């Protein structure tokens, strides 16, 4: 698209939105200030660099598209390439298994800050702040239970791992001058009926108490629930109720993964309730197709509703937006770009909503007018604002990134085997 065409279309959109009391320049500025935490695990199907074991813990990356990143250099290159097609400045969300272990097997209860020195350096060089995750899956001691395991040796192993991950996150936060958000998700559960639900939950609670006993100033803990995992269908120790209770009692951040609830449940509706009781939220924006399938995020009603709720709650400063999907069936760099841009498009539409007018209609009981304006908003020229935002950020406008991703595939990823 020609630059002048984008500018012309933007000017028309700007005028149209101004009639509704919306300042599109100010909206673009706000969008510019919202970082997303880009998950490192889309580039290599959640493999990491620890060992060549298979992916366990009730999650699965399906597909065998050629070109997955095979080492840290390739992963970093792919992440930077994908990020270069997304407007704005973003963060990188690392899992512990992506440490630099120098060709040695470093067990999870031995991991140290030094294994992430390279990432911290990289983060500084590329101006991409880090978030972090402990990793309970894909390990010989993962089994069905980690932090809730009645076997003391196994539970202690995972407690030590998670404590060390918090220390690493603290160091990341300190060095980058901005808190590192550390997510804790464990797969713990049971394939079949358990008659000991309370026992495992009590063990998980005790493990968390031990892990969080150490207070830090440069990292924030968030805890992620789930309905079920593959092979662990009957019971999940860290359920939604469990973590909400724990989070409220201990003022921890709650992670809402959009794939981790019953399919008809609205994740967007959880934002306002939780923000009344916990300090902040972390999001794992995903696309569950019938189950927690981790399809690439798109601009669908679920993502739009979620972003609108963040804006309507005036909570952009209390909700951290991360992505969490891993599709191995399509170009992985393209998958990053689609999901990240889709999330930003949803945020943009949320920011462009004429909220004052809508709220005025609601307060004066004008239900028809509220519904009519909500409907009309759907066809307002937000796309012209999006194109302008991309142009201003010097990233491909519209579908132009398809050819760019294809070029990188032809020159780089297709040469991997
Ligand atoms: C790899 C991630 O930690 C993982 O996807 C987790 O966040 C999750 O959502 C598990 O279903
Ligand atoms: Mn998740």
Tab-separated table of C-alpha atoms and ligand atoms in Angstrom:
chain	number	residue	atom	x	y	z
A	1	UNK	CA	0.000	0.000	0.000
A	2	UNK	CA	1.229	3.483	-0.801
A	3	UNK	CA	2.171	5.628	2.184
A	4	UNK	CA	-0.040	8.494	1.032
A	5	UNK	CA	-3.056	6.184	0.740
A	6	UNK	CA	-2.551	5.035	4.321
A	7	UNK	CA	-2.285	8.618	5.526
A	8	UNK	CA	-5.379	9.679	3.588
A	9	UNK	CA	-7.409	6.778	4.922
A	10	UNK	CA	-6.198	7.577	8.432
A	11	UNK	CA	-7.267	11.216	8.156
A	12	UNK	CA	-10.791	10.141	7.206
A	13	UNK	CA	-10.860	7.626	10.085
A	14	UNK	CA	-9.545	10.233	12.498
A	15	UNK	CA	-12.400	12.563	11.611
A	16	UNK	CA	-14.965	9.802	11.880
A	17	UNK	CA	-13.749	8.792	15.346
A	18	UNK	CA	-13.487	12.422	16.445
A	19	UNK	CA	-17.241	12.729	15.880
A	20	UNK	CA	-17.633	10.064	18.560
A	21	UNK	CA	-15.248	11.856	20.910
A	22	UNK	CA	-12.287	9.576	20.242
A	23	UNK	CA	-8.809	10.981	19.662
A	24	UNK	CA	-7.120	8.411	17.409
A	25	UNK	CA	-3.643	9.938	17.882
A	26	UNK	CA	-3.968	9.519	21.642
A	27	UNK	CA	-5.228	5.958	21.160
A	28	UNK	CA	-2.162	5.102	19.078
A	29	UNK	CA	0.063	6.520	21.797
A	30	UNK	CA	-1.603	4.338	24.396
A	31	UNK	CA	-1.306	1.247	22.215
A	32	UNK	CA	2.359	2.051	21.711
A	33	UNK	CA	2.873	1.880	25.461
A	34	UNK	CA	1.418	-1.602	25.908
A	35	UNK	CA	4.014	-4.369	25.735
A	36	UNK	CA	3.059	-7.969	25.092
A	37	UNK	CA	5.090	-10.814	26.481
A	38	UNK	CA	6.076	-12.968	23.526
A	39	UNK	CA	6.290	-16.643	24.495
A	40	UNK	CA	9.620	-18.162	23.483
A	41	UNK	CA	8.110	-21.617	23.014
A	42	UNK	CA	6.239	-21.120	19.713
A	43	UNK	CA	9.544	-21.126	17.816
A	44	UNK	CA	10.498	-24.698	18.751
A	45	UNK	CA	7.271	-26.443	19.792
A	46	UNK	CA	8.068	-26.180	23.545
A	47	UNK	CA	11.239	-28.246	23.215
A	48	UNK	CA	13.821	-26.097	25.000
A	49	UNK	CA	17.523	-26.827	25.326
A	50	UNK	CA	17.746	-29.162	28.243
A	51	UNK	CA	17.426	-32.614	26.708
A	52	UNK	CA	15.816	-34.326	23.778
A	53	UNK	CA	13.001	-35.878	25.839
A	54	UNK	CA	9.411	-35.615	24.688
A	55	UNK	CA	6.900	-32.966	25.680
A	56	UNK	CA	4.905	-34.119	28.709
A	57	UNK	CA	2.637	-32.529	31.309
A	58	UNK	CA	-0.625	-32.860	29.426
A	59	UNK	CA	0.254	-30.367	26.692
A	60	UNK	CA	0.922	-31.145	23.036
A	61	UNK	CA	2.314	-29.336	20.018
A	62	UNK	CA	0.805	-30.978	16.961
A	63	UNK	CA	2.197	-30.700	13.442
A	64	UNK	CA	5.527	-31.149	11.802
A	65	UNK	CA	6.058	-28.009	9.762
A	66	UNK	CA	9.701	-27.762	8.681
A	67	UNK	CA	12.081	-25.149	10.078
A	68	UNK	CA	11.702	-25.266	13.825
A	69	UNK	CA	14.475	-23.582	15.808
A	70	UNK	CA	17.065	-26.181	16.860
A	71	UNK	CA	19.302	-24.150	19.121
A	72	UNK	CA	19.484	-20.865	21.000
A	73	UNK	CA	20.936	-18.926	18.069
A	74	UNK	CA	18.102	-20.004	15.782
A	75	UNK	CA	15.487	-19.371	18.449
A	76	UNK	CA	16.805	-15.864	19.081
A	77	UNK	CA	16.963	-15.093	15.377
A	78	UNK	CA	13.391	-16.296	14.854
A	79	UNK	CA	12.087	-14.319	17.814
A	80	UNK	CA	13.726	-11.122	16.594
A	81	UNK	CA	12.503	-11.711	13.070
A	82	UNK	CA	8.922	-12.255	14.238
A	83	UNK	CA	9.077	-9.249	16.581
A	84	UNK	CA	10.291	-7.077	13.708
A	85	UNK	CA	6.870	-7.510	12.047
A	86	UNK	CA	4.938	-6.471	15.137
A	87	UNK	CA	4.512	-2.781	15.957
A	88	UNK	CA	5.762	-1.583	19.344
A	89	UNK	CA	8.231	-2.825	21.942
A	90	UNK	CA	7.593	-6.174	23.511
A	91	UNK	CA	8.939	-8.556	26.117
A	92	UNK	CA	10.131	-12.128	25.898
A	93	UNK	CA	8.613	-14.806	28.098
A	94	UNK	CA	11.220	-17.495	28.785
A	95	UNK	CA	10.739	-20.965	30.220
A	96	UNK	CA	13.446	-22.426	32.429
A	97	UNK	CA	14.201	-25.166	29.891
A	98	UNK	CA	15.498	-22.486	27.513
A	99	UNK	CA	18.560	-21.780	29.652
A	100	UNK	CA	22.102	-21.903	28.284
A	101	UNK	CA	23.409	-25.104	29.797
A	102	UNK	CA	26.622	-25.287	27.782
A	103	UNK	CA	26.002	-28.781	26.453
A	104	UNK	CA	25.788	-30.196	30.009
A	105	UNK	CA	22.742	-31.686	31.632
A	106	UNK	CA	21.882	-29.266	34.419
A	107	UNK	CA	19.088	-30.721	36.477
A	108	UNK	CA	16.178	-28.478	37.348
A	109	UNK	CA	17.066	-28.286	41.015
A	110	UNK	CA	20.528	-27.019	40.056
A	111	UNK	CA	19.581	-24.204	37.703
A	112	UNK	CA	21.230	-20.861	38.440
A	113	UNK	CA	21.330	-17.264	37.315
A	114	UNK	CA	24.472	-18.044	35.313
A	115	UNK	CA	22.416	-20.195	32.924
A	116	UNK	CA	20.507	-17.077	31.945
A	117	UNK	CA	23.395	-14.604	31.734
A	118	UNK	CA	23.344	-14.896	27.953
A	119	UNK	CA	19.625	-14.214	27.804
A	120	UNK	CA	19.990	-11.152	30.039
A	121	UNK	CA	22.749	-9.840	27.809
A	122	UNK	CA	20.646	-10.547	24.722
A	123	UNK	CA	17.675	-8.844	26.341
A	124	UNK	CA	19.705	-5.705	26.947
A	125	UNK	CA	21.184	-5.672	23.468
A	126	UNK	CA	17.797	-6.082	21.871
A	127	UNK	CA	15.826	-3.941	24.302
A	128	UNK	CA	13.428	-6.781	25.019
A	129	UNK	CA	12.657	-7.241	28.717
A	130	UNK	CA	12.274	-10.724	30.118
A	131	UNK	CA	9.543	-12.621	31.897
A	132	UNK	CA	10.070	-16.126	33.210
A	133	UNK	CA	8.436	-19.499	33.925
A	134	UNK	CA	9.433	-22.476	36.033
A	135	UNK	CA	9.146	-25.745	34.081
A	136	UNK	CA	7.544	-28.776	35.683
A	137	UNK	CA	6.935	-30.788	32.510
A	138	UNK	CA	9.163	-32.841	30.159
A	139	UNK	CA	11.398	-34.220	32.911
A	140	UNK	CA	11.856	-37.757	34.320
A	141	UNK	CA	10.510	-36.509	37.673
A	142	UNK	CA	7.463	-34.779	36.139
A	143	UNK	CA	5.138	-37.774	36.417
A	144	UNK	CA	1.564	-36.829	37.202
A	145	UNK	CA	2.433	-34.856	40.314
A	146	UNK	CA	5.218	-32.382	40.962
A	147	UNK	CA	4.629	-29.753	43.680
A	148	UNK	CA	1.775	-31.848	45.059
A	149	UNK	CA	3.615	-35.153	45.079
A	150	UNK	CA	3.273	-37.148	48.342
A	151	UNK	CA	6.808	-38.455	47.733
A	152	UNK	CA	8.853	-35.942	49.724
A	153	UNK	CA	11.965	-36.294	47.581
A	154	UNK	CA	10.084	-35.476	44.381
A	155	UNK	CA	8.127	-32.630	45.931
A	156	UNK	CA	11.292	-31.134	47.429
A	157	UNK	CA	12.987	-31.385	44.040
A	158	UNK	CA	10.255	-29.281	42.441
A	159	UNK	CA	10.136	-26.842	45.349
A	160	UNK	CA	13.865	-26.270	44.941
A	161	UNK	CA	13.454	-25.833	41.190
A	162	UNK	CA	10.740	-23.225	41.626
A	163	UNK	CA	12.657	-21.356	44.321
A	164	UNK	CA	15.659	-21.160	42.033
A	165	UNK	CA	13.489	-19.924	39.173
A	166	UNK	CA	12.201	-17.108	41.393
A	167	UNK	CA	15.780	-16.122	42.203
A	168	UNK	CA	16.563	-16.030	38.479
A	169	UNK	CA	13.452	-13.932	37.795
A	170	UNK	CA	14.488	-11.556	40.584
A	171	UNK	CA	17.889	-11.076	38.963
A	172	UNK	CA	16.293	-10.492	35.563
A	173	UNK	CA	13.974	-7.902	37.071
A	174	UNK	CA	16.819	-6.167	38.870
A	175	UNK	CA	19.009	-5.966	35.791
A	176	UNK	CA	16.277	-4.742	33.476
A	177	UNK	CA	14.979	-2.195	35.973
A	178	UNK	CA	11.469	-3.515	35.606
A	179	UNK	CA	9.833	-6.435	37.434
A	180	UNK	CA	10.129	-9.807	35.759
A	181	UNK	CA	6.767	-11.587	35.832
A	182	UNK	CA	7.290	-15.216	36.812
A	183	UNK	CA	4.533	-17.640	35.994
A	184	UNK	CA	4.001	-20.830	37.910
A	185	UNK	CA	2.005	-23.508	36.152
A	186	UNK	CA	2.245	-27.150	37.154
A	187	UNK	CA	0.489	-29.936	35.313
A	188	UNK	CA	-0.333	-31.916	38.474
A	189	UNK	CA	-3.437	-34.036	38.167
A	190	UNK	CA	-4.936	-37.438	37.756
A	191	UNK	CA	-6.092	-39.393	34.728
A	192	UNK	CA	-8.805	-41.186	36.630
A	193	UNK	CA	-10.951	-40.600	39.667
A	194	UNK	CA	-8.975	-39.694	42.754
A	195	UNK	CA	-10.289	-40.136	46.265
A	196	UNK	CA	-7.633	-37.791	47.664
A	197	UNK	CA	-8.453	-34.401	46.183
A	198	UNK	CA	-7.853	-32.563	49.430
A	199	UNK	CA	-4.517	-34.257	50.103
A	200	UNK	CA	-2.848	-33.136	46.855
A	201	UNK	CA	-4.252	-29.617	47.133
A	202	UNK	CA	-2.999	-29.323	50.700
A	203	UNK	CA	0.436	-30.442	49.495
A	204	UNK	CA	0.411	-27.903	46.659
A	205	UNK	CA	-0.604	-25.152	49.082
A	206	UNK	CA	2.226	-26.082	51.406
A	207	UNK	CA	4.723	-26.160	48.522
A	208	UNK	CA	3.614	-22.694	47.408
A	209	UNK	CA	3.956	-21.386	50.955
A	210	UNK	CA	7.522	-22.675	51.071
A	211	UNK	CA	8.340	-21.311	47.620
A	212	UNK	CA	6.890	-17.860	48.262
A	213	UNK	CA	8.368	-17.514	51.773
A	214	UNK	CA	11.271	-15.590	50.239
A	215	UNK	CA	10.171	-12.041	49.411
A	216	UNK	CA	11.587	-10.304	46.379
A	217	UNK	CA	11.358	-6.740	45.080
A	218	UNK	CA	12.144	-7.137	41.385
A	219	UNK	CA	9.895	-9.986	40.336
A	220	UNK	CA	6.180	-10.707	40.535
A	221	UNK	CA	4.669	-14.151	40.996
A	222	UNK	CA	1.688	-15.276	39.028
A	223	UNK	CA	-0.151	-18.568	39.340
A	224	UNK	CA	-1.957	-20.330	36.482
A	225	UNK	CA	-4.850	-22.747	36.784
A	226	UNK	CA	-6.230	-25.182	34.264
A	227	UNK	CA	-9.293	-27.388	33.770
A	228	UNK	CA	-7.445	-30.494	32.645
A	229	UNK	CA	-4.452	-31.817	30.713
A	230	UNK	CA	-4.169	-34.669	28.258
A	231	UNK	CA	-3.818	-37.877	30.249
A	232	UNK	CA	-4.854	-36.001	33.393
A	233	UNK	CA	-8.520	-35.565	32.605
A	234	UNK	CA	-10.266	-36.334	35.894
A	235	UNK	CA	-8.592	-33.966	38.294
A	236	UNK	CA	-6.310	-30.929	38.252
A	237	UNK	CA	-4.703	-30.052	41.552
A	238	UNK	CA	-4.175	-26.390	40.592
A	239	UNK	CA	-7.752	-25.676	39.588
A	240	UNK	CA	-9.223	-22.209	39.107
A	241	UNK	CA	-10.819	-22.196	42.571
A	242	UNK	CA	-7.579	-23.344	44.155
A	243	UNK	CA	-5.457	-20.585	42.667
A	244	UNK	CA	-8.035	-17.842	43.118
A	245	UNK	CA	-8.217	-18.741	46.794
A	246	UNK	CA	-4.443	-18.809	47.066
A	247	UNK	CA	-4.014	-15.637	45.037
A	248	UNK	CA	-6.524	-13.636	47.053
A	249	UNK	CA	-5.177	-14.852	50.380
A	250	UNK	CA	-1.559	-14.171	49.435
A	251	UNK	CA	-2.036	-11.276	47.018
A	252	UNK	CA	-0.423	-13.056	44.098
A	253	UNK	CA	-1.100	-12.304	40.445
A	254	UNK	CA	-3.557	-14.650	38.766
A	255	UNK	CA	-2.747	-15.890	35.280
A	256	UNK	CA	-5.738	-16.293	33.014
A	257	UNK	CA	-4.968	-18.598	30.103
A	258	UNK	CA	-7.836	-18.272	27.660
A	259	UNK	CA	-7.598	-22.000	26.908
A	260	UNK	CA	-7.891	-23.089	30.510
A	261	UNK	CA	-11.598	-22.831	31.136
A	262	UNK	CA	-14.747	-24.590	30.064
A	263	UNK	CA	-15.381	-23.751	26.405
A	264	UNK	CA	-18.474	-21.623	27.038
A	265	UNK	CA	-16.993	-19.743	29.985
A	266	UNK	CA	-16.092	-16.090	29.326
A	267	UNK	CA	-12.522	-15.333	30.382
A	268	UNK	CA	-13.220	-11.641	29.745
A	269	UNK	CA	-15.829	-11.693	32.484
A	270	UNK	CA	-13.220	-12.762	35.036
A	271	UNK	CA	-11.117	-9.604	34.700
A	272	UNK	CA	-13.322	-7.223	36.700
A	273	UNK	CA	-14.022	-9.734	39.465
A	274	UNK	CA	-10.412	-10.694	39.971
A	275	UNK	CA	-9.107	-7.138	39.866
A	276	UNK	CA	-11.229	-6.349	42.912
A	277	UNK	CA	-9.329	-8.949	44.918
A	278	UNK	CA	-5.831	-9.456	43.500
A	279	UNK	CA	-3.277	-6.784	42.614
A	280	UNK	CA	-2.669	-7.643	38.970
A	281	UNK	CA	-3.366	-10.231	36.316
A	282	UNK	CA	-1.242	-12.004	33.736
A	283	UNK	CA	-2.878	-13.180	30.527
A	284	UNK	CA	-1.957	-16.130	28.354
A	285	UNK	CA	-3.829	-15.236	25.204
A	286	UNK	CA	-4.440	-18.387	23.240
A	287	UNK	CA	-7.142	-19.951	21.021
A	288	UNK	CA	-8.696	-23.092	22.345
A	289	UNK	CA	-10.440	-25.030	19.574
A	290	UNK	CA	-12.817	-27.356	21.451
A	291	UNK	CA	-10.173	-27.842	24.146
A	292	UNK	CA	-6.906	-26.218	25.253
A	293	UNK	CA	-5.472	-26.816	21.805
A	294	UNK	CA	-3.187	-23.761	21.788
A	295	UNK	CA	-4.075	-22.700	18.249
A	296	UNK	CA	-2.681	-19.380	17.055
A	297	UNK	CA	-4.529	-16.420	18.575
A	298	UNK	CA	-6.755	-14.580	16.114
A	299	UNK	CA	-8.983	-11.549	16.242
A	300	UNK	CA	-12.089	-13.383	17.416
A	301	UNK	CA	-14.844	-12.417	19.830
A	302	UNK	CA	-13.063	-14.000	22.793
A	303	UNK	CA	-9.901	-11.956	22.319
A	304	UNK	CA	-11.876	-8.799	21.521
A	305	UNK	CA	-14.043	-9.186	24.624
A	306	UNK	CA	-10.979	-9.756	26.766
A	307	UNK	CA	-9.240	-6.614	25.509
A	308	UNK	CA	-12.401	-4.561	25.853
A	309	UNK	CA	-12.729	-5.640	29.469
A	310	UNK	CA	-9.155	-4.571	30.242
A	311	UNK	CA	-9.839	-1.132	28.780
A	312	UNK	CA	-13.313	-0.834	30.293
A	313	UNK	CA	-11.802	-1.642	33.710
A	314	UNK	CA	-9.139	1.011	33.069
A	315	UNK	CA	-6.641	-1.711	33.909
A	316	UNK	CA	-3.945	-1.559	31.253
A	317	UNK	CA	-1.461	-0.931	34.067
A	318	UNK	CA	-2.647	-3.954	36.058
A	319	UNK	CA	-2.972	-6.574	33.350
A	320	UNK	CA	0.129	-8.074	31.759
A	321	UNK	CA	-0.574	-9.428	28.312
A	322	UNK	CA	1.276	-12.589	27.354
A	323	UNK	CA	0.719	-15.009	24.513
A	324	UNK	CA	0.569	-18.776	24.891
A	325	UNK	CA	0.082	-21.005	21.879
A	326	UNK	CA	2.240	-23.425	19.984
A	327	UNK	CA	1.183	-24.460	16.537
A	328	UNK	CA	3.710	-26.745	14.846
A	329	UNK	CA	1.618	-27.175	11.703
A	330	UNK	CA	2.322	-23.822	10.041
A	331	UNK	CA	5.242	-21.441	9.627
A	332	UNK	CA	6.203	-20.712	13.222
A	333	UNK	CA	7.402	-17.155	12.654
A	334	UNK	CA	4.154	-16.428	10.842
A	335	UNK	CA	2.267	-17.922	13.789
A	336	UNK	CA	3.935	-15.450	16.152
A	337	UNK	CA	3.137	-12.511	13.912
A	338	UNK	CA	-0.510	-13.437	13.376
A	339	UNK	CA	-1.161	-13.914	17.095
A	340	UNK	CA	0.648	-10.828	18.287
A	341	UNK	CA	-0.828	-8.533	15.669
A	342	UNK	CA	-4.291	-9.992	16.278
A	343	UNK	CA	-4.019	-9.231	19.989
A	344	UNK	CA	-2.944	-5.669	19.246
A	345	UNK	CA	-5.807	-5.231	16.777
A	346	UNK	CA	-8.208	-6.284	19.517
A	347	UNK	CA	-6.621	-3.858	21.946
A	348	UNK	CA	-6.828	-1.084	19.390
A	349	UNK	CA	-10.538	-1.672	18.866
A	350	UNK	CA	-11.022	-1.689	22.620
A	351	UNK	CA	-9.223	1.650	22.918
A	352	UNK	CA	-11.311	3.128	20.099
A	353	UNK	CA	-14.579	2.333	21.815
A	354	UNK	CA	-16.681	5.467	22.568
A	355	UNK	CA	-16.971	4.395	26.177
A	356	UNK	CA	-18.254	7.691	27.567
A	357	UNK	CA	-21.213	7.725	25.223
A	358	UNK	CA	-21.903	4.047	25.755
A	359	UNK	CA	-21.841	4.512	29.525
A	360	UNK	CA	-24.061	7.559	29.283
A	361	UNK	CA	-26.615	5.507	27.348
A	362	UNK	CA	-26.417	2.784	29.960
A	363	UNK	CA	-26.785	5.147	32.911
A	364	UNK	CA	-29.823	6.797	31.350
A	365	UNK	CA	-31.439	3.475	30.543
A	366	UNK	CA	-31.160	3.841	26.773
A	367	UNK	CA	-30.580	0.193	25.971
A	368	UNK	CA	-31.407	0.433	22.291
A	369	UNK	CA	-28.932	3.255	21.797
A	370	UNK	CA	-26.190	1.360	23.640
A	371	UNK	CA	-26.706	-1.762	21.540
A	372	UNK	CA	-26.918	0.236	18.304
A	373	UNK	CA	-23.638	2.045	18.973
A	374	UNK	CA	-21.901	-1.197	19.963
A	375	UNK	CA	-23.014	-2.643	16.643
A	376	UNK	CA	-21.902	0.407	14.663
A	377	UNK	CA	-18.466	0.335	16.316
A	378	UNK	CA	-17.803	-2.969	14.602
A	379	UNK	CA	-17.731	-1.326	11.184
A	380	UNK	CA	-15.949	1.899	12.101
A	381	UNK	CA	-12.657	2.376	10.194
A	382	UNK	CA	-10.362	0.967	12.889
A	383	UNK	CA	-8.397	-0.804	10.114
A	384	UNK	CA	-7.180	2.568	8.829
A	385	UNK	CA	-5.901	3.402	12.332
A	386	UNK	CA	-4.193	0.014	12.508
A	387	UNK	CA	-2.471	0.590	9.154
A	388	UNK	CA	-1.298	3.998	10.331
A	389	UNK	CA	0.005	2.462	13.558
A	390	UNK	CA	2.006	-0.066	11.520
A	391	UNK	CA	3.307	2.641	9.212
A	392	UNK	CA	4.400	4.803	12.153
A	393	UNK	CA	6.201	1.814	13.625
A	394	UNK	CA	7.896	1.012	10.371
A	395	UNK	CA	6.545	-2.539	10.201
A	396	UNK	CA	4.731	-4.133	7.257
A	397	UNK	CA	1.242	-2.768	6.691
A	398	UNK	CA	-1.636	-5.199	6.194
A	399	UNK	CA	-0.814	-8.469	4.509
A	400	UNK	CA	2.656	-7.252	3.464
A	401	UNK	CA	4.244	-9.340	6.202
A	402	UNK	CA	3.207	-12.573	4.450
A	403	UNK	CA	5.813	-12.066	1.735
A	404	UNK	CA	8.408	-11.098	4.356
A	405	UNK	CA	7.803	-14.267	6.358
A	406	UNK	CA	7.983	-16.289	3.137
A	407	UNK	CA	11.319	-14.679	2.321
A	408	UNK	CA	12.756	-15.612	5.724
A	409	UNK	CA	11.443	-19.121	5.229
A	410	UNK	CA	13.076	-19.419	1.817
A	411	UNK	CA	16.383	-17.972	3.016
A	412	UNK	CA	16.591	-19.361	6.547
A	413	UNK	CA	14.106	-21.753	8.123
A	414	UNK	CA	13.602	-24.008	5.083
A	415	UNK	CA	17.319	-24.783	5.168
A	416	UNK	CA	16.999	-26.387	8.628
A	417	UNK	CA	16.349	-30.104	8.805
B	1	LIG	C1	4.374	-23.745	28.132
B	1	LIG	C2	3.456	-23.007	29.068
B	1	LIG	O1	3.976	-22.822	30.306
B	1	LIG	C3	2.175	-23.715	29.188
B	1	LIG	O2	1.527	-23.542	27.961
B	1	LIG	C4	1.239	-23.265	30.304
B	1	LIG	O3	1.231	-21.895	30.465
B	1	LIG	C5	-0.073	-23.786	29.924
B	1	LIG	O4	-0.874	-23.021	29.481
B	1	LIG	C6	-0.340	-25.226	30.011
B	1	LIG	O5	-1.523	-25.570	29.441
B	2	LIG	MN1	-0.714	-20.895	29.694
